Amino acid sequence: MAALAPQTVLDVRHWTDRLFSFKTTRDASFRFENGQFVMIGLAVNGKPLLRAYSMASANHEESLEFFSIKVPNGPLTSQLSKISKGDEILVGAKPTGTLVQASLLPGKRLYLVATGTGVAPFTSVIKDPEIYERFDVVVLIHGCRFIEELSFGREVVESLKDDEYLSEIIGDRLIYYPTVTREDYLHRGRVTELLDTGIVARDTGLPALDAAEDRVMICGGPAVLADMCGLLDARGFEEGALSKPGTYVIEKAFVER
Ligand code: A2P
């Protein structure tokens, strides 16, 4: 397979002024693990302009889906945000990434902690039937500045209830915990504070974070990753990788600079 394959845009949705998602065709030969990312982009002046994007769709789905921020004057996203149905985008052939089950030791509960577009790998992971075989409970914690920025993730979570196959597997074992920092909402505060102070445990009725039983995947900006790592390290969690599975794994949310 060539290093980059053109795929056709099937659908584009704009969620806020800053956020959009799009679906594309997928080659049958394009295989990935839920939670991984790949290079995607556009041909600009005859040259591929690429950035890393997590697959927001699951590997059992026919099409690919991506969730993106629009960076003002960002070389790629300022172009990508203008795509429409029928356009072509380039998709790399080599998905990779650490937010995969094999990087984590077995555990009871899986916490997926995301801020902003960092929710993308987790909308893939929560559709993975295997994750519910490995864990009793999956908790998706998504922090954004404003309520409307939660919409993409919330819609994916809600769509699972209409999925006959997955809804049966999941039952009530997926806990969705959305929180915002800059307006009033059901849950308010940074994901780190809510976990650190035990507010998530109080609200969900789950035990306090425990390295013996809990596993954590984190995707967010550099400051979120640093703070989450500090919080988990202090509780005896150890970062894992494919070569040495651990009790948590991190990936930077890919924001165009
Ligand atoms: P805040 O509003 O307090 O900055 P962004 O849109 O900048 O990527 O932020 C997404 C969310 O991540 C916001 O709710 C933001 O909160 C939060 N955030 C920013 N820095 C941190 C951090 N170090 N730890 C946890 N959450 C953070």
Short mmCIF file of C-alpha atoms and ligand atoms in Angstrom, two decimals:
data_model
loop_
_atom_site.label_atom_id
_atom_site.label_comp_id
_atom_site.label_asym_id
_atom_site.label_seq_id
_atom_site.Cartn_x
_atom_site.Cartn_y
_atom_site.Cartn_z
CA MET A 1 0.00 0.00 0.00
CA ALA A 2 1.28 3.50 -0.81
CA ALA A 3 2.37 5.67 2.12
CA LEU A 4 -0.62 7.96 1.56
CA ALA A 5 -4.00 6.95 0.19
CA PRO A 6 -6.59 9.44 -1.05
CA GLN A 7 -9.97 9.02 0.70
CA THR A 8 -13.25 10.67 -0.16
CA VAL A 9 -15.00 12.88 2.39
CA LEU A 10 -18.44 11.44 3.14
CA ASP A 11 -19.73 13.94 5.70
CA VAL A 12 -18.57 17.06 7.57
CA ARG A 13 -20.10 18.49 10.74
CA HIS A 14 -19.22 21.78 12.36
CA TRP A 15 -19.83 21.60 16.10
CA THR A 16 -18.65 25.06 17.18
CA ASP A 17 -16.70 27.90 15.57
CA ARG A 18 -13.56 26.00 16.53
CA LEU A 19 -14.49 22.33 16.21
CA PHE A 20 -15.50 20.09 13.32
CA SER A 21 -15.55 16.40 12.50
CA PHE A 22 -15.58 14.53 9.23
CA LYS A 23 -16.02 11.02 7.90
CA THR A 24 -14.14 9.55 4.97
CA THR A 25 -14.04 6.36 2.99
CA ARG A 26 -11.67 3.67 4.29
CA ASP A 27 -9.56 1.18 2.37
CA ALA A 28 -10.28 -2.41 3.34
CA SER A 29 -6.54 -2.84 3.86
CA PHE A 30 -6.37 0.02 6.40
CA ARG A 31 -6.22 -1.69 9.79
CA PHE A 32 -5.80 0.00 13.14
CA GLU A 33 -6.29 -0.52 16.84
CA ASN A 34 -8.92 1.59 18.58
CA GLY A 35 -7.15 4.55 20.21
CA GLN A 36 -4.43 4.89 17.55
CA PHE A 37 -3.62 7.87 15.34
CA VAL A 38 -2.43 8.33 11.77
CA MET A 39 -1.06 11.15 9.60
CA ILE A 40 -3.74 12.79 7.49
CA GLY A 41 -3.89 15.93 5.42
CA LEU A 42 -4.26 17.64 2.08
CA ALA A 43 -2.13 18.22 -0.98
CA VAL A 44 -1.18 21.88 -0.76
CA ASN A 45 0.70 23.32 -3.75
CA GLY A 46 1.29 19.78 -4.93
CA LYS A 47 2.85 18.66 -1.63
CA PRO A 48 1.20 16.69 1.17
CA LEU A 49 0.63 18.78 4.30
CA LEU A 50 0.04 16.29 7.11
CA ARG A 51 -0.75 16.25 10.83
CA ALA A 52 -1.39 13.46 13.31
CA TYR A 53 -5.06 12.70 13.97
CA SER A 54 -6.59 10.04 16.15
CA MET A 55 -9.19 7.83 14.56
CA ALA A 56 -12.42 8.85 16.30
CA SER A 57 -14.21 5.91 14.68
CA ALA A 58 -13.75 2.30 15.75
CA ASN A 59 -11.87 -0.29 13.73
CA HIS A 60 -15.03 -2.28 13.05
CA GLU A 61 -16.65 0.65 11.24
CA GLU A 62 -16.73 0.96 7.48
CA SER A 63 -15.72 4.62 7.32
CA LEU A 64 -13.07 6.65 9.13
CA GLU A 65 -13.95 9.60 11.35
CA PHE A 66 -11.74 12.43 12.63
CA PHE A 67 -12.40 15.27 15.09
CA SER A 68 -10.48 18.50 14.61
CA ILE A 69 -9.91 21.93 15.99
CA LYS A 70 -9.70 24.88 13.59
CA VAL A 71 -6.50 26.72 14.36
CA PRO A 72 -6.74 30.31 13.08
CA ASN A 73 -4.10 30.58 10.34
CA GLY A 74 -3.09 26.94 10.97
CA PRO A 75 -1.58 25.75 7.69
CA LEU A 76 -3.58 22.51 7.61
CA THR A 77 -6.70 23.09 9.69
CA SER A 78 -7.57 26.40 8.01
CA GLN A 79 -7.79 24.38 4.75
CA LEU A 80 -9.18 21.19 6.24
CA SER A 81 -12.08 23.03 7.89
CA LYS A 82 -13.28 24.01 4.40
CA ILE A 83 -13.60 20.47 3.07
CA SER A 84 -16.99 19.22 2.03
CA LYS A 85 -18.59 15.98 0.91
CA GLY A 86 -16.91 14.54 -2.17
CA ASP A 87 -13.50 16.19 -1.54
CA GLU A 88 -10.38 14.08 -1.14
CA ILE A 89 -8.08 13.96 1.84
CA LEU A 90 -4.84 12.01 2.26
CA VAL A 91 -4.62 9.28 4.88
CA GLY A 92 -1.31 7.68 5.89
CA ALA A 93 -0.83 3.93 5.86
CA LYS A 94 0.74 3.47 9.29
CA PRO A 95 -1.49 3.98 12.30
CA THR A 96 0.37 4.04 15.61
CA GLY A 97 0.03 5.22 19.22
CA THR A 98 0.12 4.26 22.87
CA LEU A 99 -3.58 4.55 23.82
CA VAL A 100 -4.13 0.88 23.17
CA GLN A 101 -5.22 -1.93 25.43
CA ALA A 102 -1.96 -3.84 25.03
CA SER A 103 -0.08 -1.00 26.81
CA LEU A 104 -2.17 -1.51 29.94
CA LEU A 105 -2.04 -4.25 32.54
CA PRO A 106 -5.34 -5.97 33.31
CA GLY A 107 -7.55 -4.08 35.76
CA LYS A 108 -11.12 -3.61 36.96
CA ARG A 109 -11.98 -0.10 35.85
CA LEU A 110 -10.73 1.87 32.85
CA TYR A 111 -10.65 5.67 33.09
CA LEU A 112 -10.44 7.54 29.77
CA VAL A 113 -9.46 11.12 30.59
CA ALA A 114 -9.59 13.72 27.81
CA THR A 115 -9.64 17.45 27.31
CA GLY A 116 -10.78 19.19 24.12
CA THR A 117 -10.17 17.21 20.93
CA GLY A 118 -8.34 14.65 23.07
CA VAL A 119 -11.67 12.83 23.27
CA ALA A 120 -11.18 11.54 19.69
CA PRO A 121 -9.20 8.36 20.48
CA PHE A 122 -11.71 7.55 23.23
CA THR A 123 -14.79 7.75 21.01
CA SER A 124 -13.03 4.90 19.23
CA VAL A 125 -12.09 2.99 22.39
CA ILE A 126 -15.60 3.13 23.92
CA LYS A 127 -16.97 1.38 20.81
CA ASP A 128 -14.54 -1.51 21.23
CA PRO A 129 -16.38 -4.62 22.48
CA GLU A 130 -13.10 -6.04 23.84
CA ILE A 131 -12.66 -3.19 26.28
CA TYR A 132 -15.82 -4.35 28.06
CA GLU A 133 -14.41 -7.86 28.26
CA ARG A 134 -11.24 -6.60 29.90
CA PHE A 135 -12.84 -4.09 32.29
CA ASP A 136 -15.96 -4.14 34.47
CA VAL A 137 -16.50 -0.39 34.12
CA VAL A 138 -15.31 2.24 31.62
CA VAL A 139 -15.41 5.90 32.69
CA LEU A 140 -15.08 8.58 30.01
CA ILE A 141 -14.14 11.92 31.58
CA HIS A 142 -14.15 14.78 29.08
CA GLY A 143 -13.20 18.31 30.10
CA CYS A 144 -13.78 21.37 27.93
CA ARG A 145 -14.03 25.09 28.47
CA PHE A 146 -17.66 25.30 27.31
CA ILE A 147 -20.66 22.97 27.13
CA GLU A 148 -20.99 23.14 23.34
CA GLU A 149 -17.46 21.77 22.99
CA LEU A 150 -18.64 18.51 24.56
CA SER A 151 -21.17 17.88 21.77
CA PHE A 152 -19.17 15.57 19.53
CA GLY A 153 -18.22 13.25 22.38
CA ARG A 154 -21.67 13.34 23.89
CA GLU A 155 -23.28 12.40 20.60
CA VAL A 156 -21.00 9.39 20.17
CA VAL A 157 -21.80 8.23 23.71
CA GLU A 158 -25.53 8.64 23.06
CA SER A 159 -25.31 6.82 19.72
CA LEU A 160 -24.13 3.70 21.55
CA LYS A 161 -27.57 3.35 23.10
CA ASP A 162 -29.04 2.93 19.60
CA ASP A 163 -26.47 0.33 18.62
CA GLU A 164 -28.18 -2.99 19.17
CA TYR A 165 -24.97 -5.02 19.44
CA LEU A 166 -22.86 -2.62 21.52
CA SER A 167 -25.67 -1.45 23.81
CA GLU A 168 -26.18 -5.04 24.91
CA ILE A 169 -22.48 -5.54 25.64
CA ILE A 170 -22.07 -2.19 27.38
CA GLY A 171 -25.28 -2.16 29.41
CA ASP A 172 -24.73 0.38 32.18
CA ARG A 173 -20.97 -0.17 32.35
CA LEU A 174 -19.97 2.99 30.44
CA ILE A 175 -20.04 6.06 32.67
CA TYR A 176 -19.88 9.37 30.83
CA TYR A 177 -18.57 12.27 32.92
CA PRO A 178 -18.50 15.58 31.00
CA THR A 179 -17.19 18.69 32.74
CA VAL A 180 -16.60 22.32 31.78
CA THR A 181 -14.45 25.00 33.32
CA ARG A 182 -15.83 28.28 32.04
CA GLU A 183 -19.60 28.17 32.52
CA ASP A 184 -22.12 26.54 34.82
CA TYR A 185 -22.90 22.90 34.17
CA LEU A 186 -23.77 19.57 35.74
CA HIS A 187 -20.05 19.00 36.46
CA ARG A 188 -17.70 21.92 36.73
CA GLY A 189 -13.91 22.00 37.07
CA ARG A 190 -10.73 20.67 35.54
CA VAL A 191 -10.54 16.89 35.05
CA THR A 192 -7.45 16.82 37.27
CA GLU A 193 -9.11 18.64 40.17
CA LEU A 194 -12.26 16.53 39.97
CA LEU A 195 -10.21 13.32 40.10
CA ASP A 196 -7.74 14.56 42.71
CA THR A 197 -10.37 15.80 45.15
CA GLY A 198 -12.48 12.64 44.85
CA ILE A 199 -15.41 14.48 43.28
CA VAL A 200 -15.54 12.01 40.37
CA ALA A 201 -15.61 9.11 42.84
CA ARG A 202 -18.35 10.82 44.85
CA ASP A 203 -20.46 11.56 41.75
CA THR A 204 -20.05 8.14 40.14
CA GLY A 205 -20.15 6.05 43.29
CA LEU A 206 -16.87 4.37 42.27
CA PRO A 207 -13.96 3.79 44.67
CA ALA A 208 -11.18 6.39 44.86
CA LEU A 209 -8.45 5.99 42.23
CA ASP A 210 -6.42 2.90 43.07
CA ALA A 211 -3.37 1.68 41.14
CA ALA A 212 -4.18 -1.92 42.05
CA GLU A 213 -7.52 -1.90 40.24
CA ASP A 214 -7.78 1.16 38.00
CA ARG A 215 -6.22 1.76 34.59
CA VAL A 216 -6.08 5.18 32.96
CA MET A 217 -5.67 6.47 29.41
CA ILE A 218 -5.07 10.21 29.04
CA CYS A 219 -5.24 12.45 25.98
CA GLY A 220 -4.97 16.23 26.26
CA GLY A 221 -2.66 19.20 26.03
CA PRO A 222 0.88 19.11 27.50
CA ALA A 223 -0.15 20.78 30.79
CA VAL A 224 -3.02 18.32 31.28
CA LEU A 225 -0.71 15.38 30.65
CA ALA A 226 1.89 16.73 33.08
CA ASP A 227 -0.69 17.31 35.82
CA MET A 228 -2.42 13.97 35.28
CA CYS A 229 0.93 12.11 35.33
CA GLY A 230 1.83 13.89 38.59
CA LEU A 231 -1.50 12.96 40.13
CA LEU A 232 -1.22 9.31 39.08
CA ASP A 233 2.48 8.93 39.92
CA ALA A 234 1.73 10.20 43.43
CA ARG A 235 -0.83 7.40 43.75
CA GLY A 236 1.58 4.68 42.69
CA PHE A 237 0.49 4.36 39.04
CA GLU A 238 3.19 3.62 36.46
CA GLU A 239 3.22 4.75 32.86
CA GLY A 240 3.00 1.89 30.39
CA ALA A 241 4.01 1.30 26.80
CA LEU A 242 3.63 -1.58 24.37
CA SER A 243 7.09 -2.80 25.34
CA LYS A 244 6.20 -2.66 29.06
CA PRO A 245 2.50 -2.45 29.90
CA GLY A 246 1.68 -0.29 32.92
CA THR A 247 -1.22 1.16 34.85
CA TYR A 248 -1.64 4.31 32.72
CA VAL A 249 -0.81 5.57 29.23
CA ILE A 250 -0.73 9.06 27.75
CA GLU A 251 -0.88 10.68 24.34
CA LYS A 252 -0.67 14.33 23.43
CA ALA A 253 -3.83 15.69 21.79
CA PHE A 254 -2.56 16.67 18.40
CA VAL A 255 -3.05 20.40 18.06
CA GLU A 256 -1.57 22.22 15.14
CA ARG A 257 0.96 24.81 16.18
P1 A2P B 1 -9.35 26.00 31.89
O1 A2P B 1 -10.59 26.62 31.31
O2 A2P B 1 -9.26 26.13 33.36
O3 A2P B 1 -8.10 26.44 31.17
P2 A2P B 1 -8.21 23.97 25.99
O4 A2P B 1 -9.47 24.36 25.24
O5 A2P B 1 -7.33 25.12 26.37
O6 A2P B 1 -7.48 22.82 25.35
O7 A2P B 1 -8.72 23.39 27.40
C1 A2P B 1 -9.58 22.30 27.49
C2 A2P B 1 -9.90 22.08 28.94
O8 A2P B 1 -8.71 21.65 29.63
C3 A2P B 1 -10.37 23.35 29.64
O9 A2P B 1 -11.48 22.99 30.44
C4 A2P B 1 -9.17 23.74 30.47
O10 A2P B 1 -9.51 24.42 31.67
C5 A2P B 1 -8.59 22.40 30.81
N1 A2P B 1 -7.18 22.48 31.26
C6 A2P B 1 -6.23 23.34 30.88
N2 A2P B 1 -5.07 23.08 31.50
C7 A2P B 1 -5.30 22.02 32.31
C8 A2P B 1 -4.49 21.26 33.20
N3 A2P B 1 -3.20 21.55 33.41
N4 A2P B 1 -5.08 20.24 33.86
C9 A2P B 1 -6.37 19.93 33.66
N5 A2P B 1 -7.19 20.59 32.82
C10 A2P B 1 -6.66 21.64 32.15
#
